[in-house]
Amino acid sequence: MNHLVSIDQLSQTELEEILDKARLFEEQPNRDLLKNKVVATLFFEPSTRTRLSFETAVNRLGGRVIGFSDAKSSSTSKGESLKDTISMVSNYADLIVMRHFLEGAALYASELNRVPIVNAGDGANQHPSQTLLDLYSIRKTQGTLYDRTVVMVGDLKYGRTVHSLISGLSNYRPRFIFVAPEELALPEEYKEYCRSHHLPFEETSDFSSEVIAEADILYMTRVQRERFVDMEEYERVKDVYRLTADMLSPAKEHMKILHPLPRVNEISTDVDDTKFAYFVQQAGNGLFVRQSIICHVLGIDVK
Amino acid sequence: MNHLVSIDQLSQTELEEILDKARLFEEQPNRDLLKNKVVATLFFEPSTRTRLSFETAVNRLGGRVIGFSDAKSSSTSKGESLKDTISMVSNYADLIVMRHFLEGAALYASELNRVPIVNAGDGANQHPSQTLLDLYSIRKTQGTLYDRTVVMVGDLKYGRTVHSLISGLSNYRPRFIFVAPEELALPEEYKEYCRSHHLPFEETSDFSSEVIAEADILYMTRVQRERFVDMEEYERVKDVYRLTADMLSPAKEHMKILHPLPRVNEISTDVDDTKFAYFVQQAGNGLFVRQSIICHVLGIDVK
Amino acid sequence: MNHLVSIDQLSQTELEEILDKARLFEEQPNRDLLKNKVVATLFFEPSTRTRLSFETAVNRLGGRVIGFSDAKSSSTSKGESLKDTISMVSNYADLIVMRHFLEGAALYASELNRVPIVNAGDGANQHPSQTLLDLYSIRKTQGTLYDRTVVMVGDLKYGRTVHSLISGLSNYRPRFIFVAPEELALPEEYKEYCRSHHLPFEETSDFSSEVIAEADILYMTRVQRERFVDMEEYERVKDVYRLTADMLSPAKEHMKILHPLPRVNEISTDVDDTKFAYFVQQAGNGLFVRQSIICHVLGIDVK
């Protein structure tokens, strides 16, 4: 039985197969591949974007959706264990897409091995469908996944999508520039990962025009107030990692700005109309990538 | 691209075309016109009746629904802008039906012009599908939209449906009688609208049998406690604008009582079994009118 | 018009017909019997398991679902009466499945007689689809409904499923052993019911190995803290009615443990891997039984 719990579990071949099939869905998203299939979307914490994107994927494939968008209206609020909830839903659904606030929840669910599990985010840990849509967006806008200089900006400490993208790009000779305030710097384990995989990287807290000039991909993330112990520090840095249109003049022609969304203030809206903005289309790619993921774990052939 | 943001944007021809096609849906609501279409119902504030009615409309047309019923489980709670939410959902859905607590939200969304927008209520402003179902109900029960005496009772100050219905009837030579307590009287701008469109009207705070005797349509609305600054005033008026069965003896044979629902106390349940009560069927007409609206904005031909 | 409000309204023939047809759905749950049908699931209080199970049933039959999972996002929060809510939804749906926190709510809704009503639980009163899936599970595991010794354990005072199962088994010569703390003992009216229907029963507060040895079916229920006036009493009894694997050595070979779920602590997880555990499959049977119930009330033939 196939699950998608972590980006690391995919071989390079599998990963590229998922991206290749996503392109077929981009050409034609409406396909009757899930007839008679029921997919459960279990969101133990809310995530509108991810949920709507998965539910659109299922609907455009002709499947049906059951589920909940918030743990407050689930049996969990009556004290039911995750194991029992997953066992119960496995009786009804052919596939479970789950978002959980605890790290490891999706792995645990997959080990019950009742129906295929797709991890739609577990705490600060993994969010593989986001990473796959990031990769899809990089390949689509750059023509290749190889040899990209990826500048990652903002919260590199807690940013789950940042950590997964480092791993997802590891076979494609990336060069990273990590731009973050000290409090939110990339944890040592991910730097160690880069070293052991021979992925060159630089670190800086200075979101400078030199750094922007280097980027093929500028990957922005939210600097969340609640991550800071020291509110003065937050007030000091919050505007430093904010991207505005006037900062983009040194950018390469083909540079694209990605963001896992939702954004709050970290990308000024005057960036939206520049040729560099790609984060809305990036989210749109999520539909095709998720259709591809669903077919991958269910072993459904796509042509 | 077609949107339905306000009743005023429709020409008389368009308005009547929507009503005519609604009649076809009343004859046969189950039609496969939305195959492969996904409709998003984005309810930034809850409105069960409107949401269920739109979702039934989509389902009976063979389309699929995604969405949320409350902003608390949406990205908005993470600080996402309306623009970003609409842009994101436009990637997934072919049509957005939205309810928002702020006036102008639907207009703003429509100006992004990504996918057609249907306004399902924006603050105290507009709720065009309600007005169209009111008009449909008037035409169906009276045989015509022309020359009706419409008595409007209750909260004429904040009642969005009252304001839109005045506008929706303006081409059909209506006569209005506005019955409201002073604190909830029709705002001057709508009286000015009546004058400039040569729509005769009278105003009174006396919900008398003479007034009821005049009505072809008796349009009741809720007098909500929270609209009153002065609680004593509320206690004084709340029962004055309550309709009971014994008040209906002077009514014309063909008179019908409408109400945008939900009702609380303003129509006594002993009215329900009289021949004058039409508010439940009125809500039922909402299904057919909304099917017609959806096909109108999507440019789908109905026969 | 058919409704399913209470298990008592079914004749023995009808009850067995529903179970027989459920077996056909177990063989093939995906059937296009509800094409063009809309089913409303109105959950005035949350119940994930029951809701997901009904919604899966509708989806696998090719129908469409509208509804709400919590009264907080329904018109009820605006003060709408149950009558108005049911009347409104009857305009849209072909069938209403409803869960309500008040006893008698489903009966009241069924008396409006607008569309068929299926009671998915009304307060402490009835939950007939649960009883039918309990009976289905008993018949399936025991080969018969007749002459079973059913040991019921835990909260027999408020346990709605316990009361309904006594009634549901009354034609099948059951013998009951009721195991409960004094505060949660079976109410006198149900004991009187047993006497008047000549159903032999014993009562004890001792969850002993002798009792377990007698059981064909061991029906466990939750002992909820909020049921106790005296917290010391709760602390004293809560572990007494907890089933662990080591207590199962005297059990009959074919004995099966049922539980209406969700469970919290009353069945230890070390029971899950014993051959006696059946509560997960029991919940799974809910899908087939609910498909059968829906077809029964809608008068749809199943072959």
PDB file of N, CA and C in Angstrom, chain A residues 159-218:
ATOM      1  N   GLY A 159       9.866  27.038   9.481  1.00  0.00           N
ATOM      2  CA  GLY A 159       9.212  26.910   8.169  1.00  0.00           C
ATOM      3  C   GLY A 159       9.347  25.513   7.609  1.00  0.00           C
ATOM      4  N   ARG A 160       8.328  24.744   7.805  1.00  0.00           N
ATOM      5  CA  ARG A 160       8.284  23.357   7.335  1.00  0.00           C
ATOM      6  C   ARG A 160       8.522  23.254   5.835  1.00  0.00           C
ATOM      7  N   THR A 161       7.991  24.202   5.072  1.00  0.00           N
ATOM      8  CA  THR A 161       8.129  24.110   3.617  1.00  0.00           C
ATOM      9  C   THR A 161       9.569  24.344   3.186  1.00  0.00           C
ATOM     10  N   VAL A 162      10.272  25.167   3.941  1.00  0.00           N
ATOM     11  CA  VAL A 162      11.682  25.416   3.654  1.00  0.00           C
ATOM     12  C   VAL A 162      12.498  24.140   3.827  1.00  0.00           C
ATOM     13  N   HIS A 163      12.273  23.482   4.939  1.00  0.00           N
ATOM     14  CA  HIS A 163      13.044  22.268   5.242  1.00  0.00           C
ATOM     15  C   HIS A 163      12.797  21.200   4.191  1.00  0.00           C
ATOM     16  N   SER A 164      11.537  21.036   3.807  1.00  0.00           N
ATOM     17  CA  SER A 164      11.218  19.989   2.835  1.00  0.00           C
ATOM     18  C   SER A 164      11.766  20.326   1.457  1.00  0.00           C
ATOM     19  N   LEU A 165      11.759  21.600   1.118  1.00  0.00           N
ATOM     20  CA  LEU A 165      12.235  21.971  -0.218  1.00  0.00           C
ATOM     21  C   LEU A 165      13.745  21.736  -0.348  1.00  0.00           C
ATOM     22  N   ILE A 166      14.487  21.970   0.730  1.00  0.00           N
ATOM     23  CA  ILE A 166      15.922  21.663   0.723  1.00  0.00           C
ATOM     24  C   ILE A 166      16.123  20.191   0.361  1.00  0.00           C
ATOM     25  N   SER A 167      15.347  19.366   1.035  1.00  0.00           N
ATOM     26  CA  SER A 167      15.443  17.935   0.789  1.00  0.00           C
ATOM     27  C   SER A 167      14.977  17.583  -0.631  1.00  0.00           C
ATOM     28  N   GLY A 168      13.864  18.201  -1.058  1.00  0.00           N
ATOM     29  CA  GLY A 168      13.318  17.881  -2.380  1.00  0.00           C
ATOM     30  C   GLY A 168      14.247  18.252  -3.522  1.00  0.00           C
ATOM     31  N   LEU A 169      15.066  19.281  -3.318  1.00  0.00           N
ATOM     32  CA  LEU A 169      15.984  19.730  -4.378  1.00  0.00           C
ATOM     33  C   LEU A 169      17.337  19.033  -4.331  1.00  0.00           C
ATOM     34  N   SER A 170      17.565  18.197  -3.321  1.00  0.00           N
ATOM     35  CA  SER A 170      18.923  17.725  -3.038  1.00  0.00           C
ATOM     36  C   SER A 170      19.572  16.973  -4.203  1.00  0.00           C
ATOM     37  N   ASN A 171      18.788  16.377  -5.067  1.00  0.00           N
ATOM     38  CA  ASN A 171      19.372  15.662  -6.209  1.00  0.00           C
ATOM     39  C   ASN A 171      19.629  16.553  -7.409  1.00  0.00           C
ATOM     40  N   TYR A 172      19.337  17.830  -7.266  1.00  0.00           N
ATOM     41  CA  TYR A 172      19.365  18.680  -8.468  1.00  0.00           C
ATOM     42  C   TYR A 172      20.418  19.794  -8.399  1.00  0.00           C
ATOM     43  N   ARG A 173      21.489  19.564  -7.686  1.00  0.00           N
ATOM     44  CA  ARG A 173      22.621  20.491  -7.593  1.00  0.00           C
ATOM     45  C   ARG A 173      22.233  21.943  -7.287  1.00  0.00           C
ATOM     46  N   PRO A 174      21.407  22.150  -6.248  1.00  0.00           N
ATOM     47  CA  PRO A 174      21.021  23.525  -5.930  1.00  0.00           C
ATOM     48  C   PRO A 174      22.142  24.257  -5.207  1.00  0.00           C
ATOM     49  N   ARG A 175      22.004  25.586  -5.199  1.00  0.00           N
ATOM     50  CA  ARG A 175      22.835  26.405  -4.325  1.00  0.00           C
ATOM     51  C   ARG A 175      21.851  27.233  -3.513  1.00  0.00           C
ATOM     52  N   PHE A 176      22.027  27.246  -2.194  1.00  0.00           N
ATOM     53  CA  PHE A 176      21.068  27.951  -1.344  1.00  0.00           C
ATOM     54  C   PHE A 176      21.682  29.207  -0.738  1.00  0.00           C
ATOM     55  N   ILE A 177      20.865  30.252  -0.622  1.00  0.00           N
ATOM     56  CA  ILE A 177      21.220  31.385   0.222  1.00  0.00           C
ATOM     57  C   ILE A 177      20.101  31.533   1.248  1.00  0.00           C
ATOM     58  N   PHE A 178      20.452  31.397   2.515  1.00  0.00           N
ATOM     59  CA  PHE A 178      19.467  31.448   3.587  1.00  0.00           C
ATOM     60  C   PHE A 178      19.483  32.827   4.236  1.00  0.00           C
ATOM     61  N   VAL A 179      18.366  33.552   4.156  1.00  0.00           N
ATOM     62  CA  VAL A 179      18.293  34.916   4.666  1.00  0.00           C
ATOM     63  C   VAL A 179      17.269  34.950   5.798  1.00  0.00           C
ATOM     64  N   ALA A 180      17.756  35.145   7.030  1.00  0.00           N
ATOM     65  CA  ALA A 180      16.839  35.097   8.171  1.00  0.00           C
ATOM     66  C   ALA A 180      17.427  35.875   9.338  1.00  0.00           C
ATOM     67  N   PRO A 181      16.542  36.374  10.204  1.00  0.00           N
ATOM     68  CA  PRO A 181      17.060  36.946  11.444  1.00  0.00           C
ATOM     69  C   PRO A 181      17.637  35.823  12.304  1.00  0.00           C
ATOM     70  N   GLU A 182      18.518  36.210  13.202  1.00  0.00           N
ATOM     71  CA  GLU A 182      19.213  35.207  14.005  1.00  0.00           C
ATOM     72  C   GLU A 182      18.255  34.250  14.730  1.00  0.00           C
ATOM     73  N   GLU A 183      17.192  34.846  15.262  1.00  0.00           N
ATOM     74  CA  GLU A 183      16.233  34.035  16.038  1.00  0.00           C
ATOM     75  C   GLU A 183      15.538  32.980  15.192  1.00  0.00           C
ATOM     76  N   LEU A 184      15.498  33.221  13.873  1.00  0.00           N
ATOM     77  CA  LEU A 184      14.771  32.313  12.990  1.00  0.00           C
ATOM     78  C   LEU A 184      15.685  31.671  11.955  1.00  0.00           C
ATOM     79  N   ALA A 185      16.975  31.570  12.293  1.00  0.00           N
ATOM     80  CA  ALA A 185      17.941  30.986  11.360  1.00  0.00           C
ATOM     81  C   ALA A 185      17.665  29.508  11.128  1.00  0.00           C
ATOM     82  N   LEU A 186      18.150  29.006  10.027  1.00  0.00           N
ATOM     83  CA  LEU A 186      17.994  27.592   9.699  1.00  0.00           C
ATOM     84  C   LEU A 186      18.664  26.734  10.777  1.00  0.00           C
ATOM     85  N   PRO A 187      17.966  25.769  11.333  1.00  0.00           N
ATOM     86  CA  PRO A 187      18.556  24.918  12.372  1.00  0.00           C
ATOM     87  C   PRO A 187      19.776  24.151  11.857  1.00  0.00           C
ATOM     88  N   GLU A 188      20.667  23.875  12.767  1.00  0.00           N
ATOM     89  CA  GLU A 188      21.929  23.207  12.450  1.00  0.00           C
ATOM     90  C   GLU A 188      21.708  21.904  11.686  1.00  0.00           C
ATOM     91  N   GLU A 189      20.677  21.139  12.028  1.00  0.00           N
ATOM     92  CA  GLU A 189      20.491  19.836  11.385  1.00  0.00           C
ATOM     93  C   GLU A 189      20.323  19.963   9.872  1.00  0.00           C
ATOM     94  N   TYR A 190      19.655  21.061   9.421  1.00  0.00           N
ATOM     95  CA  TYR A 190      19.454  21.220   7.977  1.00  0.00           C
ATOM     96  C   TYR A 190      20.742  21.701   7.297  1.00  0.00           C
ATOM     97  N   LYS A 191      21.522  22.482   8.033  1.00  0.00           N
ATOM     98  CA  LYS A 191      22.821  22.874   7.482  1.00  0.00           C
ATOM     99  C   LYS A 191      23.718  21.637   7.365  1.00  0.00           C
ATOM    100  N   GLU A 192      23.655  20.786   8.371  1.00  0.00           N
ATOM    101  CA  GLU A 192      24.416  19.539   8.339  1.00  0.00           C
ATOM    102  C   GLU A 192      23.967  18.674   7.154  1.00  0.00           C
ATOM    103  N   TYR A 193      22.654  18.671   6.923  1.00  0.00           N
ATOM    104  CA  TYR A 193      22.094  17.933   5.777  1.00  0.00           C
ATOM    105  C   TYR A 193      22.710  18.463   4.478  1.00  0.00           C
ATOM    106  N   CYS A 194      22.768  19.796   4.344  1.00  0.00           N
ATOM    107  CA  CYS A 194      23.353  20.389   3.136  1.00  0.00           C
ATOM    108  C   CYS A 194      24.810  19.955   2.965  1.00  0.00           C
ATOM    109  N   ARG A 195      25.557  20.033   4.080  1.00  0.00           N
ATOM    110  CA  ARG A 195      26.973  19.655   4.010  1.00  0.00           C
ATOM    111  C   ARG A 195      27.128  18.205   3.586  1.00  0.00           C
ATOM    112  N   SER A 196      26.367  17.332   4.218  1.00  0.00           N
ATOM    113  CA  SER A 196      26.545  15.901   3.945  1.00  0.00           C
ATOM    114  C   SER A 196      26.086  15.545   2.529  1.00  0.00           C
ATOM    115  N   HIS A 197      25.187  16.360   1.974  1.00  0.00           N
ATOM    116  CA  HIS A 197      24.756  16.109   0.591  1.00  0.00           C
ATOM    117  C   HIS A 197      25.502  16.990  -0.420  1.00  0.00           C
ATOM    118  N   HIS A 198      26.532  17.696   0.068  1.00  0.00           N
ATOM    119  CA  HIS A 198      27.346  18.546  -0.816  1.00  0.00           C
ATOM    120  C   HIS A 198      26.522  19.612  -1.517  1.00  0.00           C
ATOM    121  N   LEU A 199      25.601  20.222  -0.760  1.00  0.00           N
ATOM    122  CA  LEU A 199      24.795  21.304  -1.315  1.00  0.00           C
ATOM    123  C   LEU A 199      25.369  22.622  -0.802  1.00  0.00           C
ATOM    124  N   PRO A 200      25.990  23.423  -1.678  1.00  0.00           N
ATOM    125  CA  PRO A 200      26.595  24.677  -1.216  1.00  0.00           C
ATOM    126  C   PRO A 200      25.535  25.651  -0.707  1.00  0.00           C
ATOM    127  N   PHE A 201      25.868  26.342   0.388  1.00  0.00           N
ATOM    128  CA  PHE A 201      24.909  27.317   0.911  1.00  0.00           C
ATOM    129  C   PHE A 201      25.647  28.468   1.581  1.00  0.00           C
ATOM    130  N   GLU A 202      24.995  29.599   1.633  1.00  0.00           N
ATOM    131  CA  GLU A 202      25.467  30.753   2.388  1.00  0.00           C
ATOM    132  C   GLU A 202      24.375  31.176   3.348  1.00  0.00           C
ATOM    133  N   GLU A 203      24.790  31.834   4.423  1.00  0.00           N
ATOM    134  CA  GLU A 203      23.827  32.338   5.398  1.00  0.00           C
ATOM    135  C   GLU A 203      24.037  33.819   5.609  1.00  0.00           C
ATOM    136  N   THR A 204      22.927  34.542   5.728  1.00  0.00           N
ATOM    137  CA  THR A 204      23.044  35.967   6.035  1.00  0.00           C
ATOM    138  C   THR A 204      21.765  36.450   6.705  1.00  0.00           C
ATOM    139  N   SER A 205      21.892  37.516   7.455  1.00  0.00           N
ATOM    140  CA  SER A 205      20.670  38.131   7.982  1.00  0.00           C
ATOM    141  C   SER A 205      20.343  39.396   7.187  1.00  0.00           C
ATOM    142  N   ASP A 206      21.094  39.622   6.123  1.00  0.00           N
ATOM    143  CA  ASP A 206      20.950  40.853   5.345  1.00  0.00           C
ATOM    144  C   ASP A 206      20.216  40.562   4.032  1.00  0.00           C
ATOM    145  N   PHE A 207      18.977  41.011   3.939  1.00  0.00           N
ATOM    146  CA  PHE A 207      18.176  40.776   2.743  1.00  0.00           C
ATOM    147  C   PHE A 207      18.525  41.871   1.723  1.00  0.00           C
ATOM    148  N   SER A 208      19.694  41.730   1.116  1.00  0.00           N
ATOM    149  CA  SER A 208      20.283  42.803   0.308  1.00  0.00           C
ATOM    150  C   SER A 208      19.977  42.642  -1.179  1.00  0.00           C
ATOM    151  N   SER A 209      20.249  43.691  -1.937  1.00  0.00           N
ATOM    152  CA  SER A 209      20.034  43.626  -3.386  1.00  0.00           C
ATOM    153  C   SER A 209      21.031  42.657  -4.024  1.00  0.00           C
ATOM    154  N   GLU A 210      22.196  42.477  -3.406  1.00  0.00           N
ATOM    155  CA  GLU A 210      23.151  41.497  -3.927  1.00  0.00           C
ATOM    156  C   GLU A 210      22.547  40.092  -3.877  1.00  0.00           C
ATOM    157  N   VAL A 211      21.883  39.828  -2.790  1.00  0.00           N
ATOM    158  CA  VAL A 211      21.269  38.510  -2.625  1.00  0.00           C
ATOM    159  C   VAL A 211      20.154  38.318  -3.654  1.00  0.00           C
ATOM    160  N   ILE A 212      19.330  39.322  -3.829  1.00  0.00           N
ATOM    161  CA  ILE A 212      18.230  39.235  -4.801  1.00  0.00           C
ATOM    162  C   ILE A 212      18.778  39.036  -6.219  1.00  0.00           C
ATOM    163  N   ALA A 213      19.890  39.694  -6.508  1.00  0.00           N
ATOM    164  CA  ALA A 213      20.487  39.567  -7.842  1.00  0.00           C
ATOM    165  C   ALA A 213      20.957  38.149  -8.151  1.00  0.00           C
ATOM    166  N   GLU A 214      21.257  37.399  -7.103  1.00  0.00           N
ATOM    167  CA  GLU A 214      21.751  36.027  -7.278  1.00  0.00           C
ATOM    168  C   GLU A 214      20.644  35.008  -7.569  1.00  0.00           C
ATOM    169  N   ALA A 215      19.427  35.353  -7.195  1.00  0.00           N
ATOM    170  CA  ALA A 215      18.354  34.351  -7.125  1.00  0.00           C
ATOM    171  C   ALA A 215      17.815  33.944  -8.490  1.00  0.00           C
ATOM    172  N   ASP A 216      17.633  32.615  -8.664  1.00  0.00           N
ATOM    173  CA  ASP A 216      16.747  32.138  -9.722  1.00  0.00           C
ATOM    174  C   ASP A 216      15.341  32.012  -9.153  1.00  0.00           C
ATOM    175  N   ILE A 217      15.313  31.567  -7.907  1.00  0.00           N
ATOM    176  CA  ILE A 217      14.054  31.427  -7.166  1.00  0.00           C
ATOM    177  C   ILE A 217      14.203  32.175  -5.846  1.00  0.00           C
ATOM    178  N   LEU A 218      13.233  33.039  -5.563  1.00  0.00           N
ATOM    179  CA  LEU A 218      13.221  33.771  -4.295  1.00  0.00           C
ATOM    180  C   LEU A 218      12.043  33.224  -3.490  1.00  0.00           C
TER     181      LEU A 218
END
